[in-house]
């Protein structure tokens, strides 16, 4: 029943009109990414997503993955779709040219991935994990390791995983028990059990490259003793092809609430051969290369499910006839009016629309920072991009997934009772989306990362890297004829943001718990203000087009209406988060554990 | 893995110390409900819920219901549990004594039902629907109908359903197509398809009594032409026992997100024999008798899943070791601290606790109004109770289920990755809870009912019936030594509540859409203020005990801490809802349907 159509017009609006991706590509010498090529890539990706992947989304959920004797089978159609994904070059798009990649910018990869993942999130995880694995090998591997593995991972012949979590530890990786015994030939024997391993075993590719966190026998306690190992399912032979089977096996598949077509594996390593990547005891640093990549991707999950849910909800709201408009029949010739006439249905749709499009702007802006940090010729610009990336990544991960979940829940609500029935697809969006707030570091961990590690540890520097953009923009628009009032509102919030950080910093000098007590509400406050900035940016752009005259009046007027809705109906939540965090740590800490 | 223990201490606190149920029972002549009997009933119900029903909750979800040739089988163990439910007299508890009921008060029935439904919500639906069916027959049936059906429904030998929804209409029942042809013997032939029929077919009881909405051939259009019919699966024979099979059949079971052990049926009526109940064309009025009953019960669903989720989350948070407290190791001898030391985990647990216990107070208060409306000897008191019931019912249904869903999502979050895995039980609570915001009138419909039908159509009378309670309470406590500041805060919100209604009423005179545009945020605002009232009531009671000296210091201190948390960290959300509704209808209505 549900159908996904890539919102190309919206995507182009953000890429071309709001952030001018093309100018960046030119400035950074990414001349392959010409406007024509970008358009063609988007067009092709939208076809692949809509025609090949979307039809497998619900069947994949129904069927799930199967395991027999340690071999995992993905749902019908997934293998063929993955083959097309590889054959059509989607895997290699942003990979390094020396390993068969096309060297296209990360920002374009993110846009393509939005389509793939909106159409079928479970499918998107297989290549998604591979990209993270390849990124870690590229950043930390030896030349030999890069030559060996990137040649296979880049085109997608092999896939990759991250093996971090164990039954007794997820967030607290210092507690891991997996052991790595050094061998005389320089390799290691890896023994231990890893759980929640996405795409740990499957039938899509001929080999799987596991990146495994383990400890050496003499390693000190805690996180500073973790090393990272490449542990392939099949050891590469002398020619770099799939060779001998390694002694690791998928013990079982997890039974999950959603993303059922993605194989979530318990992986047992039993004296498996592994190869150290990066330095001994520095494994966590290497893993962070993957995790930062994965966190923006996980944030996108909120947008992807939200967008798919919105498309279905709007179609349903225009089609479903139920009751009359309060102000009188809108379609007197029909037995009832379509429910899109009802203000409360519109409240739900507009909430969905404003989070989705705001989140898209946030994510695309962040992806542009990835380009800038990587390719800019100006060292200061690169450093500034890194600062903003560090600041925005936890916001992307947590705010986009919190709001994405709200969006999918509303999208289900629009359908009434049908929203609860599998055949209509909306409940799957909720179930699939739910994991995004949990994995890749729970949203609570993202909030601590944002407030503790990023904002406070940098003494506000990383916050200012972003708020100065906001400040400049507000100054430039405070006299705007129609949008000036919003620029002033945003300006106040922007100032309040910095002041709050000062206050939290003061309180946390007395009591370290204040940071954890403020973190989640601070993250949500930050997200609401960040989206306000991007919404106003979009509105200013839309107003320019309208003032200049355009054949797309509906499109731009909808942007203005959605921006107004966001400022007036959603942004007030920022103050509720502020009030909550100002309540301080005592409201959380005064109860003893027994009193719960 | 998950285990449900009825929170008897909390229940007694609300029943005995906050609302003094016993005094009401005495005043209303409900002398059977003596304190000793009440305690014994609660004790027995808690055993039945914990020992018999809770163990079937996850297996019921895994197995679901099965259909073969129109016969539905419930999951293993359900039939035996239902037999115990009937044998032990739980079905007949609040039923009329003349039909084998025990005539115990509705408020006590609600408390018992909380335990049954927290342990296994799907199970609770079978008797739950029956009670609604019996209530409608009791209110609108002829003496003969009452004698025939209540004798079977009251003890639970037969169960009942409500058959309202059809594929093309749920909210808008005026559109139903099911037809009732009058027969010469005074009966009717019913033909049509009903969907989403909870417990429409199953193997728990020997007969099922369907209450079916249908239209007579000459009925005018719209809702004023709907009649209600009793359509039993087996027609009663001359002795009132199960007789001839009626021509209705379950066509299929719906595939749902949750409550999988509750059979949700497509019911096909094909010239089935039915009997008019109530007057011709007045069927909707009869149905509302059932629906009001069901709406409070559905509100309870938010509390029930929330309570079950909280119990598991607290146990996990005390057990799971992960990271150290920010202020330094709490348990240096363990490899890490239990996660309950972390402020953000406490934020989640306290949010859960304050919604659950606040919702429990709201529901119990409402159930006390049911007693009062039914049994009070004072006509004025009865009328006041009816007014408050009318006002609070949509708040119970919608606010308790919105916040209940938030609670279960947080309870899943506390578990990290394990929260997403079926075996841990937390994801089932989310899936099961999700339906509560949708059925029995979506929460959007409840919001329209509250603001439009209840508050504005009564010109504020129904609102004042409740706010005057709040006002009196605030006046009495504004000088409270420790809680006076909160009484003043509540007093402001209470006044603001009435002022907002004035403003909305003014705006809606210009534009009818203003009511729908404000409704959901008004309902949520109302819910937050209502819970603030009940929390403060509980805190005043707890403070009295502490001041007087008690052996249960932990219990009462936890109440005070949770009340403080609620006021400082959750209540600020009321203002965000207020700001949103003050934005008015234009923010929702200015976009054309095409612009979505």
mmCIF file of C-alpha atoms in Angstrom, chain B residues 303 352-363 400 530-531 534-535 538 566:
data_model
loop_
_atom_site.group_PDB
_atom_site.id
_atom_site.type_symbol
_atom_site.label_atom_id
_atom_site.label_comp_id
_atom_site.label_asym_id
_atom_site.label_seq_id
_atom_site.Cartn_x
_atom_site.Cartn_y
_atom_site.Cartn_z
ATOM 1 C CA UNK B 303 -1.379 3.746 33.156
ATOM 2 C CA UNK B 352 7.549 7.622 34.229
ATOM 3 C CA UNK B 353 6.803 7.607 37.941
ATOM 4 C CA UNK B 354 5.182 11.008 37.978
ATOM 5 C CA UNK B 355 2.939 10.298 34.999
ATOM 6 C CA UNK B 356 1.967 6.878 36.311
ATOM 7 C CA UNK B 357 1.117 7.951 39.829
ATOM 8 C CA UNK B 358 -0.495 11.174 38.685
ATOM 9 C CA UNK B 359 -2.571 9.274 36.167
ATOM 10 C CA UNK B 360 -3.540 6.763 38.824
ATOM 11 C CA UNK B 361 -4.818 9.562 41.071
ATOM 12 C CA UNK B 362 -6.763 11.067 38.162
ATOM 13 C CA UNK B 363 -8.346 7.732 37.267
ATOM 14 C CA UNK B 400 -3.403 9.169 30.098
ATOM 15 C CA UNK B 530 -5.180 18.312 36.298
ATOM 16 C CA UNK B 531 -2.222 16.144 37.199
ATOM 17 C CA UNK B 534 -3.607 15.570 42.010
ATOM 18 C CA UNK B 535 0.127 15.613 42.617
ATOM 19 C CA UNK B 538 -0.834 13.641 47.166
ATOM 20 C CA UNK B 566 6.551 16.995 38.234
#
